[in-house]
Amino acid sequence: MKRGLILLTVLFLLSSSAWSADGLSSSYFELKGRKKLNKLTVEDHQMNIVLHDFNADGFVDVGYATGYWGAPTPKGRSEIFLNNRAGRLNLATTKIFSGRPRRYSPDPEHVTIAWNPKTNGKNNIIDITGDGRADWLIPSSSNNSIPQEIPLIQGSVTNRLRLGTARTPLISFHHGSFADIDRDGDYDLIWSLSQTHISHNPGNGQFPCTSYVGPPDTTYRRCYMPIWPNFEDLCPNELWCGYSFANIVIDLDGDRLPEIVTSAYNNVQSDLRDLYPHLSGRIYVFKNIDGNNFRHTQTLAGPGKWKDSKGKRYSVAAADSAVADIDGDGDLDGIFYYECGDYCKGANPVVVLKNLGNGKVKRWQIFNASPKRSDKWWNKALGAPQVIDLNNDKRPDLIFNYGYNYNGSMKDAHKQIWMNKGNGKFKRLTKRIFSKVRGNSRNAKIVALHANKDKKIDWLVIWSDGTYETLIAR
C-alpha cells in the first residue's frame, strides 16, 4: 500500500510539474499548420484578433487581421484559421470567404467589444446589421488621415463571410467601441480621432446621416454626433488641452445608458519636444443623459511621463482600450493602453480603471507593459491586450503582443502575459511556459484559446516567417 501510494504521489507530481502556479501548462503537443502567411503581415502595428466559430461546427476558430505598418501598397487582410475539431488550426481564408477577403493598407485598427466571462473570449465579434449573424469591423490605420467608409465583414446563412453592403459613415478613425449607447437594442459605433463621435445604428448597420450642419448657403451632411468637452472650462489659457484618441463605453451608474470615457493623446513633436505633458493622456468621463446628450462629470490625470526605449522620459498617448469586469463585482471596468507616440518608441503604460458604480471611475492600477530590454529599440506592445481567462478563475487575464516578442524571441513570451490577482489588479507571469516549445528562439505572435474541448488553454503561434502551429496543452 505504501509503495502504491508513493508511486501515485510521484506520478501526480510528474503530471503536475508542467503546470505553473497560475494554472497554465508548460507542456504542449505541437500541431503544425498548413499553408503560410505573408512574412510581412506578421509584423502588425495593431492587431485585430477575434475568437469565433466561423463555420458553426462547435469549435473555436481564430480571425486574425494582419497588417504591416508603413507599407506603400496593401499588405494586410483578414485571415481565418479554421479548427479541424481536433484543435489544429489551419489557414482557410479563401475557403471561409464568399468572394475576396477584406484587404486594407497599411494595417488594421481595433474596435473594442466588452469581454464576456460566459464566452471567455469566444464570439468577440457582434451582430451589427441585425440579421442574427456576427459581423466583423476592421478599420485601417489609413483612416487616421483620410476619411473613408469601413466595409463590414458579414456572416451569411452558408457560414461563409462576405464583404457586406453595410458601411460605416465617412469617418477619420483612430480607435472605437461598440455599445448600445441609446438603449434601442442595437450596437452603435463610438469612435475617436481628436474628438469622440457617435454613429447611431438604426438596426441594419447602415449608420445613416441623421442631421445637416453648415451655413445656409452650404449644406453639409453630418453622419455622427460629436462629444466635445468645453476645454476652456477644463483647462483655461491652454492652447492644447489634449484630444480624444481612445475611448471606453461602460455603464457607470446602473441606469443601463453607458457613459463614455475618453483619453487624450500626447503632443510630443518631431523634434521630441513634449509641449504639454501634464495634459497628455488625460481621462474624461461623460454622463449619458438620454443616448444623445452628454455632460462632462469627471477628469482624471493621465499616467504621466515614462522612459522610452532610449531612457528619456516622455508623456504618453492613449491609443487603444479593453473592457471587462476585472474584479468580478458585476460591473464592467476599463483598460486604456498608452504608447509613447509617433516620435518616440517604447513606454507602454496600461491604466486600469475601476467602475465605482456611482457614475465615476478610479485609477485602480498603472503598470508598464513595455519590454525592459530589447535589441530592437523600437520594440513595443502593438495595442490593447487580448482579454481572456487563462486559469479558469472567472477573472480576465491579459496577453500583449509585441513587434518582436518581449525581447525578440518566443522563449520569453510568458512575460507578455499579465495574470489577474483576483481583485482586478495584474501581475506579470513568471513561469516560462514556452521554454520547451521547439524553435522558440524565433519571434512570433501568440493567441490564447480553447482549441479543444478540455479546460486547458491552448495557443496559436504565428512565427515571423509566416508559418504557424497550435500548441495543445497536455
Coordinates of C-alpha atoms in Angstrom, one line a residue:
M1 CA 0.0 0.0 0.0
K2 CA 2.8 2.4 0.9
R3 CA 4.7 1.6 -2.3
G4 CA 1.5 2.2 -4.3
L5 CA 0.8 5.5 -2.5
I6 CA 4.4 6.6 -3.2
L7 CA 4.1 5.7 -6.8
L8 CA 0.8 7.6 -7.2
T9 CA 2.3 10.6 -5.5
V10 CA 5.3 10.6 -7.8
L11 CA 3.1 10.2 -10.9
F12 CA 0.9 13.2 -9.6
L13 CA 4.0 15.4 -9.1
L14 CA 5.3 14.5 -12.6
S15 CA 2.0 15.2 -14.2
S16 CA 1.5 18.5 -12.4
S17 CA 5.1 19.7 -12.9
A18 CA 4.1 21.1 -16.3
W19 CA 1.6 23.4 -14.7
S20 CA 2.5 26.8 -13.3
A21 CA 1.2 28.2 -10.0
D22 CA -1.1 30.3 -12.2
G23 CA -2.7 27.2 -13.7
L24 CA -1.1 27.4 -17.1
S25 CA 0.5 24.4 -18.8
S26 CA 4.1 24.5 -20.0
S27 CA 3.9 21.2 -21.8
Y28 CA 2.3 21.1 -25.3
F29 CA 1.6 18.8 -28.2
E30 CA 2.6 20.8 -31.2
L31 CA 0.3 20.6 -34.3
K32 CA 1.9 22.2 -37.4
G33 CA -0.4 24.3 -39.6
R34 CA -0.7 24.1 -43.3
K35 CA 0.0 26.9 -45.8
K36 CA 1.7 30.1 -44.8
L37 CA 1.1 33.8 -44.1
N38 CA 2.9 36.6 -46.0
K39 CA 6.0 37.3 -43.9
L40 CA 5.4 41.0 -43.8
T41 CA 1.9 40.6 -42.4
V42 CA 3.0 39.2 -39.1
E43 CA 4.8 42.5 -38.2
D44 CA 1.5 44.2 -37.3
H45 CA 1.3 47.7 -35.9
Q46 CA -2.0 47.0 -34.2
M47 CA -3.5 43.5 -34.5
N48 CA -7.2 42.7 -34.6
I49 CA -7.8 39.2 -33.1
V50 CA -11.2 37.5 -32.7
L51 CA -12.2 34.1 -31.4
H52 CA -15.3 32.9 -33.2
D53 CA -16.8 29.7 -34.6
F54 CA -16.8 30.8 -38.2
N55 CA -18.2 27.6 -39.7
A56 CA -20.7 26.7 -36.9
D57 CA -19.2 23.3 -36.1
G58 CA -19.0 23.9 -32.4
F59 CA -15.2 24.6 -32.2
V60 CA -13.5 27.9 -31.8
D61 CA -11.7 29.4 -34.8
V62 CA -9.4 32.4 -35.0
G63 CA -9.8 35.5 -37.0
Y64 CA -6.5 37.4 -37.4
A65 CA -6.3 40.8 -39.1
T66 CA -2.8 41.0 -40.4
G67 CA -1.0 44.2 -41.5
Y68 CA 2.3 45.9 -42.0
W69 CA 2.8 49.5 -40.8
G70 CA 4.2 51.9 -43.4
A71 CA 3.6 49.6 -46.4
P72 CA 3.3 51.5 -49.6
T73 CA 0.8 49.1 -51.1
P74 CA -2.0 47.0 -49.5
K75 CA -0.3 44.3 -47.3
G76 CA -3.0 43.4 -44.8
R77 CA -6.1 41.3 -45.0
S78 CA -8.4 39.4 -42.7
E79 CA -7.2 35.8 -42.3
I80 CA -9.2 32.9 -40.9
F81 CA -7.7 29.9 -39.1
L82 CA -10.3 27.1 -39.0
N83 CA -10.3 24.5 -36.3
N84 CA -10.3 20.9 -37.5
R85 CA -12.2 19.7 -34.4
A86 CA -9.0 18.2 -33.0
G87 CA -7.5 21.5 -32.1
R88 CA -5.4 22.0 -35.2
L89 CA -5.9 25.5 -36.6
N90 CA -5.3 25.7 -40.4
L91 CA -5.3 28.8 -42.6
A92 CA -8.6 28.7 -44.5
T93 CA -9.2 32.3 -45.5
T94 CA -10.3 31.8 -49.1
K95 CA -12.4 28.8 -48.1
I96 CA -14.4 30.7 -45.5
F97 CA -14.9 33.8 -47.6
S98 CA -17.5 34.2 -50.3
G99 CA -15.6 36.4 -52.7
R100 CA -12.4 38.2 -51.8
P101 CA -11.1 38.6 -48.3
R102 CA -11.1 42.1 -46.8
R103 CA -7.8 43.8 -47.7
Y104 CA -6.5 47.1 -46.3
S105 CA -3.4 49.3 -46.2
P106 CA -1.3 49.7 -44.3
D107 CA -2.6 47.8 -41.2
P108 CA -5.7 47.1 -39.0
E109 CA -7.0 49.1 -36.1
H110 CA -9.1 47.8 -33.2
V111 CA -12.7 48.2 -32.2
T112 CA -13.3 47.5 -28.5
I113 CA -16.1 45.0 -27.5
A114 CA -16.6 44.1 -23.9
W115 CA -15.2 40.8 -22.7
N116 CA -17.9 38.3 -21.6
P117 CA -16.8 35.8 -18.9
K118 CA -19.6 33.4 -20.1
T119 CA -18.0 33.0 -23.5
N120 CA -14.4 33.8 -22.4
G121 CA -13.2 35.5 -25.5
K122 CA -15.3 33.4 -27.9
N123 CA -17.6 35.3 -30.3
N124 CA -16.0 38.6 -29.6
I125 CA -17.5 39.9 -32.8
I126 CA -21.1 41.0 -32.8
D127 CA -24.2 41.4 -34.8
I128 CA -24.1 44.9 -36.2
T129 CA -26.6 44.5 -39.0
G130 CA -29.4 42.9 -37.0
D131 CA -29.7 39.8 -39.1
G132 CA -28.7 37.4 -36.2
R133 CA -25.2 36.7 -37.6
A134 CA -22.0 38.1 -36.3
D135 CA -20.1 40.9 -38.2
W136 CA -16.5 41.9 -38.1
L137 CA -15.4 45.5 -38.5
I138 CA -11.7 46.1 -39.2
P139 CA -10.8 49.8 -39.7
S140 CA -7.5 50.5 -41.4
S141 CA -4.9 52.9 -40.0
S142 CA -5.1 54.8 -43.2
N143 CA -8.4 56.1 -41.7
N144 CA -6.2 58.1 -39.3
S145 CA -5.6 60.7 -42.0
I146 CA -8.1 60.0 -44.8
P147 CA -11.8 60.0 -44.1
Q148 CA -13.4 56.9 -45.6
E149 CA -16.1 54.3 -45.1
I150 CA -15.2 51.0 -43.4
P151 CA -16.7 47.9 -45.0
L152 CA -18.2 45.3 -42.7
I153 CA -17.3 41.6 -43.0
Q154 CA -20.7 40.0 -42.6
G155 CA -21.7 36.4 -41.8
S156 CA -24.2 34.6 -44.0
V157 CA -26.6 31.7 -43.8
T158 CA -24.0 29.5 -45.5
N159 CA -21.5 30.2 -42.7
R160 CA -19.3 32.0 -45.3
L161 CA -18.1 35.5 -44.8
R162 CA -18.6 38.3 -47.3
L163 CA -17.8 42.0 -47.7
G164 CA -21.3 43.3 -46.9
T165 CA -23.2 46.2 -48.3
A166 CA -23.4 47.9 -44.9
R167 CA -20.8 50.5 -44.3
T168 CA -20.0 53.0 -41.6
P169 CA -20.2 56.7 -42.3
L170 CA -17.3 58.6 -43.8
I171 CA -15.0 58.9 -40.8
S172 CA -11.5 59.5 -39.7
F173 CA -10.8 56.8 -37.2
H174 CA -8.1 56.1 -34.6
H175 CA -10.0 53.9 -32.1
G176 CA -13.6 52.9 -31.4
S177 CA -16.0 50.9 -29.3
F178 CA -19.3 49.1 -30.0
A179 CA -22.0 49.7 -27.4
D180 CA -25.8 50.3 -27.3
I181 CA -25.4 54.0 -26.5
D182 CA -29.1 54.8 -26.7
R183 CA -30.6 51.6 -25.4
D184 CA -32.5 50.7 -28.5
G185 CA -31.1 47.2 -28.7
D186 CA -28.6 47.9 -31.5
Y187 CA -24.8 48.3 -31.3
D188 CA -23.7 51.9 -32.1
L189 CA -20.2 52.9 -33.1
I190 CA -18.4 55.3 -30.7
W191 CA -15.1 56.4 -32.4
S192 CA -12.3 58.7 -31.6
L193 CA -9.9 60.9 -33.5
S194 CA -9.3 64.3 -31.9
Q195 CA -12.9 64.3 -30.9
T196 CA -15.1 61.4 -29.8
H197 CA -18.1 60.8 -32.0
I198 CA -21.2 58.6 -32.0
S199 CA -22.6 57.0 -35.1
H200 CA -26.0 55.7 -34.2
N201 CA -27.1 52.3 -35.7
P202 CA -30.7 52.2 -36.7
G203 CA -30.7 48.4 -36.6
N204 CA -29.5 47.4 -40.0
G205 CA -25.8 48.5 -39.7
Q206 CA -26.2 51.3 -42.3
F207 CA -25.4 54.1 -39.9
P208 CA -27.3 56.8 -41.8
C209 CA -26.7 60.5 -41.6
T210 CA -29.4 62.0 -39.3
S211 CA -28.7 65.7 -39.4
Y212 CA -27.3 68.5 -41.6
V213 CA -24.9 71.2 -40.4
G214 CA -23.3 74.2 -42.1
P215 CA -24.1 77.7 -43.2
P216 CA -27.3 78.4 -45.2
D217 CA -25.5 78.6 -48.5
T218 CA -23.5 75.4 -48.0
T219 CA -25.1 72.2 -46.6
Y220 CA -23.0 69.5 -45.1
R221 CA -24.1 66.1 -44.2
R222 CA -23.1 65.1 -40.6
C223 CA -23.1 61.3 -40.2
Y224 CA -22.2 61.4 -36.5
M225 CA -22.7 63.3 -33.2
P226 CA -19.5 64.7 -31.6
I227 CA -18.9 64.6 -27.9
W228 CA -16.7 67.6 -27.2
P229 CA -15.8 68.9 -23.7
N230 CA -15.6 72.6 -23.0
F231 CA -11.8 72.8 -23.0
E232 CA -11.9 76.4 -21.9
D233 CA -13.5 75.3 -18.7
L234 CA -11.4 72.2 -18.2
C235 CA -8.0 73.9 -18.8
P236 CA -8.3 77.7 -19.3
N237 CA -5.5 79.6 -21.0
E238 CA -4.0 76.5 -22.6
L239 CA -3.7 76.3 -26.4
W240 CA -3.7 72.5 -26.3
C241 CA -5.8 70.5 -23.9
G242 CA -5.4 67.1 -25.2
Y243 CA -7.7 65.3 -27.7
S244 CA -9.7 62.1 -27.5
F245 CA -7.8 59.3 -29.3
A246 CA -9.3 56.2 -27.5
N247 CA -12.5 55.6 -25.6
I248 CA -14.2 53.2 -23.2
V249 CA -18.0 52.8 -23.1
I250 CA -19.5 51.3 -19.9
D251 CA -22.5 52.0 -17.6
L252 CA -21.1 53.8 -14.6
D253 CA -24.3 54.5 -12.7
G254 CA -26.5 51.5 -13.3
D255 CA -29.2 53.2 -15.5
R256 CA -28.3 51.0 -18.5
L257 CA -27.2 54.0 -20.5
P258 CA -23.5 53.6 -20.9
E259 CA -21.2 56.5 -20.2
I260 CA -18.3 57.5 -22.5
V261 CA -14.8 57.6 -21.0
T262 CA -12.2 59.2 -23.3
S263 CA -8.4 59.6 -23.1
A264 CA -6.2 62.1 -24.8
Y265 CA -3.1 61.8 -27.0
N266 CA 0.2 63.5 -26.2
N267 CA 1.9 66.4 -28.0
V268 CA 5.4 65.1 -28.5
Q269 CA 6.7 66.8 -31.6
S270 CA 9.1 65.5 -34.3
D271 CA 11.9 67.5 -32.6
L272 CA 11.0 65.4 -29.4
R273 CA 9.7 68.4 -27.5
D274 CA 7.0 67.4 -25.0
L275 CA 4.9 70.5 -25.1
Y276 CA 2.0 69.8 -22.6
P277 CA 3.0 66.7 -20.6
H278 CA 0.5 67.5 -17.8
L279 CA -2.4 67.3 -20.3
S280 CA -1.2 64.2 -22.1
G281 CA -3.4 61.1 -21.6
R282 CA -6.0 62.9 -19.6
I283 CA -9.1 60.9 -18.9
Y284 CA -12.6 62.5 -19.3
V285 CA -15.9 61.0 -18.2
F286 CA -19.2 62.0 -19.9
K287 CA -22.5 61.2 -18.3
N288 CA -25.0 59.7 -20.7
I289 CA -28.3 61.6 -20.3
D290 CA -30.5 60.0 -23.0
G291 CA -28.3 58.5 -25.6
N292 CA -28.0 61.8 -27.5
N293 CA -26.9 64.3 -24.8
F294 CA -23.8 64.0 -22.6
R295 CA -22.4 66.0 -19.7
H296 CA -18.7 66.1 -18.6
T297 CA -18.6 64.9 -15.0
Q298 CA -15.0 63.8 -14.2
T299 CA -11.4 64.4 -15.2
L300 CA -8.5 62.2 -14.2
A301 CA -4.8 62.8 -14.8
G302 CA -3.0 60.7 -17.4
P303 CA -0.4 58.2 -16.5
G304 CA 2.4 60.9 -16.5
K305 CA 5.9 60.6 -18.0
W306 CA 7.6 57.3 -18.7
K307 CA 11.0 56.3 -20.0
D308 CA 11.1 55.4 -23.7
S309 CA 13.4 52.6 -25.0
K310 CA 16.3 55.0 -25.0
G311 CA 15.8 56.1 -21.4
K312 CA 14.4 59.6 -22.0
R313 CA 11.1 60.4 -20.2
Y314 CA 8.1 61.4 -22.2
S315 CA 4.4 61.8 -21.7
V316 CA 2.3 59.0 -23.3
A317 CA -0.7 58.9 -25.6
A318 CA -3.9 56.9 -25.4
A319 CA -4.2 54.6 -28.4
D320 CA -6.5 51.6 -27.6
S321 CA -8.7 50.1 -24.9
A322 CA -10.3 47.0 -23.5
V323 CA -13.4 46.5 -21.4
A324 CA -14.0 43.7 -18.9
D325 CA -15.3 43.0 -15.4
I326 CA -11.8 42.9 -13.9
D327 CA -12.8 42.2 -10.3
G328 CA -15.9 40.0 -10.6
D329 CA -18.3 42.6 -9.0
G330 CA -20.7 42.5 -12.0
D331 CA -19.7 46.0 -13.3
L332 CA -17.7 46.5 -16.5
D333 CA -14.3 48.2 -15.9
G334 CA -11.9 49.7 -18.4
I335 CA -8.3 49.3 -19.5
F336 CA -6.5 52.1 -21.5
Y337 CA -3.4 51.2 -23.5
Y338 CA -0.9 54.0 -23.9
E339 CA 2.2 54.5 -26.1
C340 CA 5.0 57.0 -26.4
G341 CA 3.8 58.2 -29.7
D342 CA 4.9 58.6 -33.3
Y343 CA 8.2 60.2 -32.5
C344 CA 9.5 58.2 -29.5
K345 CA 9.4 54.4 -29.0
G346 CA 8.6 52.0 -26.2
A347 CA 6.9 53.1 -23.0
N348 CA 3.5 51.2 -22.9
P349 CA 1.8 52.1 -19.7
V350 CA -1.6 50.5 -19.1
V351 CA -4.2 52.2 -16.9
V352 CA -6.8 50.0 -15.3
L353 CA -10.0 51.9 -14.4
K354 CA -12.3 50.5 -11.8
N355 CA -16.0 51.2 -12.2
L356 CA -17.2 52.6 -8.8
G357 CA -20.9 52.2 -9.6
N358 CA -21.7 55.9 -8.7
G359 CA -21.0 57.4 -12.1
K360 CA -17.3 57.7 -11.6
V361 CA -14.1 55.7 -12.2
K362 CA -10.9 55.3 -10.2
R363 CA -7.4 54.7 -11.4
W364 CA -7.0 51.2 -10.0
Q365 CA -3.6 50.2 -11.3
I366 CA -0.9 51.5 -13.6
F367 CA 1.8 49.2 -15.0
N368 CA 4.2 49.3 -17.9
A369 CA 3.8 46.6 -20.4
S370 CA 6.9 47.6 -22.3
P371 CA 9.9 45.3 -22.6
K372 CA 12.6 46.4 -20.1
R373 CA 15.4 45.4 -22.5
S374 CA 15.4 44.6 -26.2
D375 CA 17.9 44.6 -29.0
K376 CA 15.1 46.2 -31.1
W377 CA 15.0 49.6 -29.5
W378 CA 11.6 50.4 -31.2
N379 CA 10.0 47.2 -29.8
K380 CA 6.7 47.9 -28.1
A381 CA 3.3 46.4 -27.5
L382 CA 1.1 46.5 -30.6
G383 CA -2.1 47.7 -28.9
A384 CA -4.6 46.7 -26.3
P385 CA -4.2 43.2 -24.9
Q386 CA -6.2 40.1 -25.8
V387 CA -8.6 39.6 -22.8
I388 CA -9.3 36.0 -21.8
D389 CA -9.5 33.9 -18.6
L390 CA -6.3 31.8 -18.7
N391 CA -6.6 29.9 -15.4
N392 CA -10.4 29.4 -15.2
D393 CA -10.9 31.7 -12.1
K394 CA -13.6 33.7 -13.9
R395 CA -11.3 36.8 -13.9
P396 CA -9.9 38.2 -17.2
D397 CA -6.2 38.0 -17.8
L398 CA -4.2 40.0 -20.4
I399 CA -2.0 38.9 -23.3
F400 CA 0.1 41.6 -25.1
N401 CA 1.8 41.1 -28.4
Y402 CA 4.9 43.0 -29.3
G403 CA 6.6 43.8 -32.6
Y404 CA 9.4 41.4 -31.6
N405 CA 8.0 39.4 -28.7
Y406 CA 9.0 40.6 -25.2
N407 CA 12.8 40.6 -26.0
G408 CA 13.0 39.3 -29.5
S409 CA 12.2 35.6 -29.1
M410 CA 9.3 33.3 -28.2
K411 CA 11.0 31.7 -25.3
D412 CA 10.3 34.7 -23.1
A413 CA 6.8 35.4 -24.4
H414 CA 5.4 34.5 -20.9
K415 CA 6.5 38.0 -19.9
Q416 CA 3.8 39.3 -22.3
I417 CA 1.1 37.7 -20.1
W418 CA -0.4 39.5 -17.1
M419 CA -2.4 37.4 -14.7
N420 CA -5.3 38.8 -12.7
K421 CA -4.7 38.6 -9.0
G422 CA -8.4 38.3 -8.4
N423 CA -9.0 41.9 -7.3
G424 CA -8.7 43.4 -10.8
K425 CA -5.0 44.1 -10.5
F426 CA -2.5 42.3 -12.7
K427 CA 1.0 40.8 -12.3
R428 CA 3.3 39.6 -14.9
L429 CA 3.6 35.9 -15.4
T430 CA 6.9 34.5 -14.2
K431 CA 6.6 30.8 -15.3
R432 CA 8.4 30.1 -18.5
I433 CA 5.5 28.3 -20.1
F434 CA 7.0 28.4 -23.6
S435 CA 10.5 27.3 -22.7
K436 CA 10.0 23.7 -24.2
V437 CA 8.5 24.8 -27.5
R438 CA 10.6 23.9 -30.4
G439 CA 12.3 26.8 -32.2
N440 CA 11.4 29.3 -29.5
S441 CA 14.4 31.4 -30.2
R442 CA 12.4 32.9 -33.1
N443 CA 10.0 35.8 -33.0
A444 CA 6.2 35.0 -33.0
K445 CA 2.7 36.2 -32.3
I446 CA 0.6 34.4 -29.7
V447 CA -3.2 33.9 -29.5
A448 CA -4.8 32.1 -26.5
L449 CA -7.9 30.0 -27.0
H450 CA -9.6 26.7 -26.0
A451 CA -8.8 24.9 -29.2
N452 CA -10.2 21.6 -28.0
K453 CA -12.9 20.5 -25.5
D454 CA -10.8 20.4 -22.4
K455 CA -10.5 23.2 -19.9
K456 CA -6.8 23.9 -20.7
I457 CA -5.7 27.0 -22.6
D458 CA -4.0 26.3 -25.9
W459 CA -2.1 28.7 -28.2
L460 CA -2.0 29.6 -31.8
V461 CA 1.6 30.6 -32.5
I462 CA 2.3 32.6 -35.7
W463 CA 6.1 32.6 -36.4
S464 CA 7.8 35.6 -38.0
D465 CA 8.4 33.7 -41.3
G466 CA 4.6 33.2 -41.7
T467 CA 4.5 29.6 -40.6
Y468 CA 2.2 28.7 -37.6
E469 CA 1.2 25.9 -35.3
T470 CA -1.2 25.1 -32.5
L471 CA 0.1 24.3 -29.0
I472 CA -2.3 21.9 -27.4
A473 CA -1.9 21.9 -23.6
R474 CA -1.1 18.5 -22.2

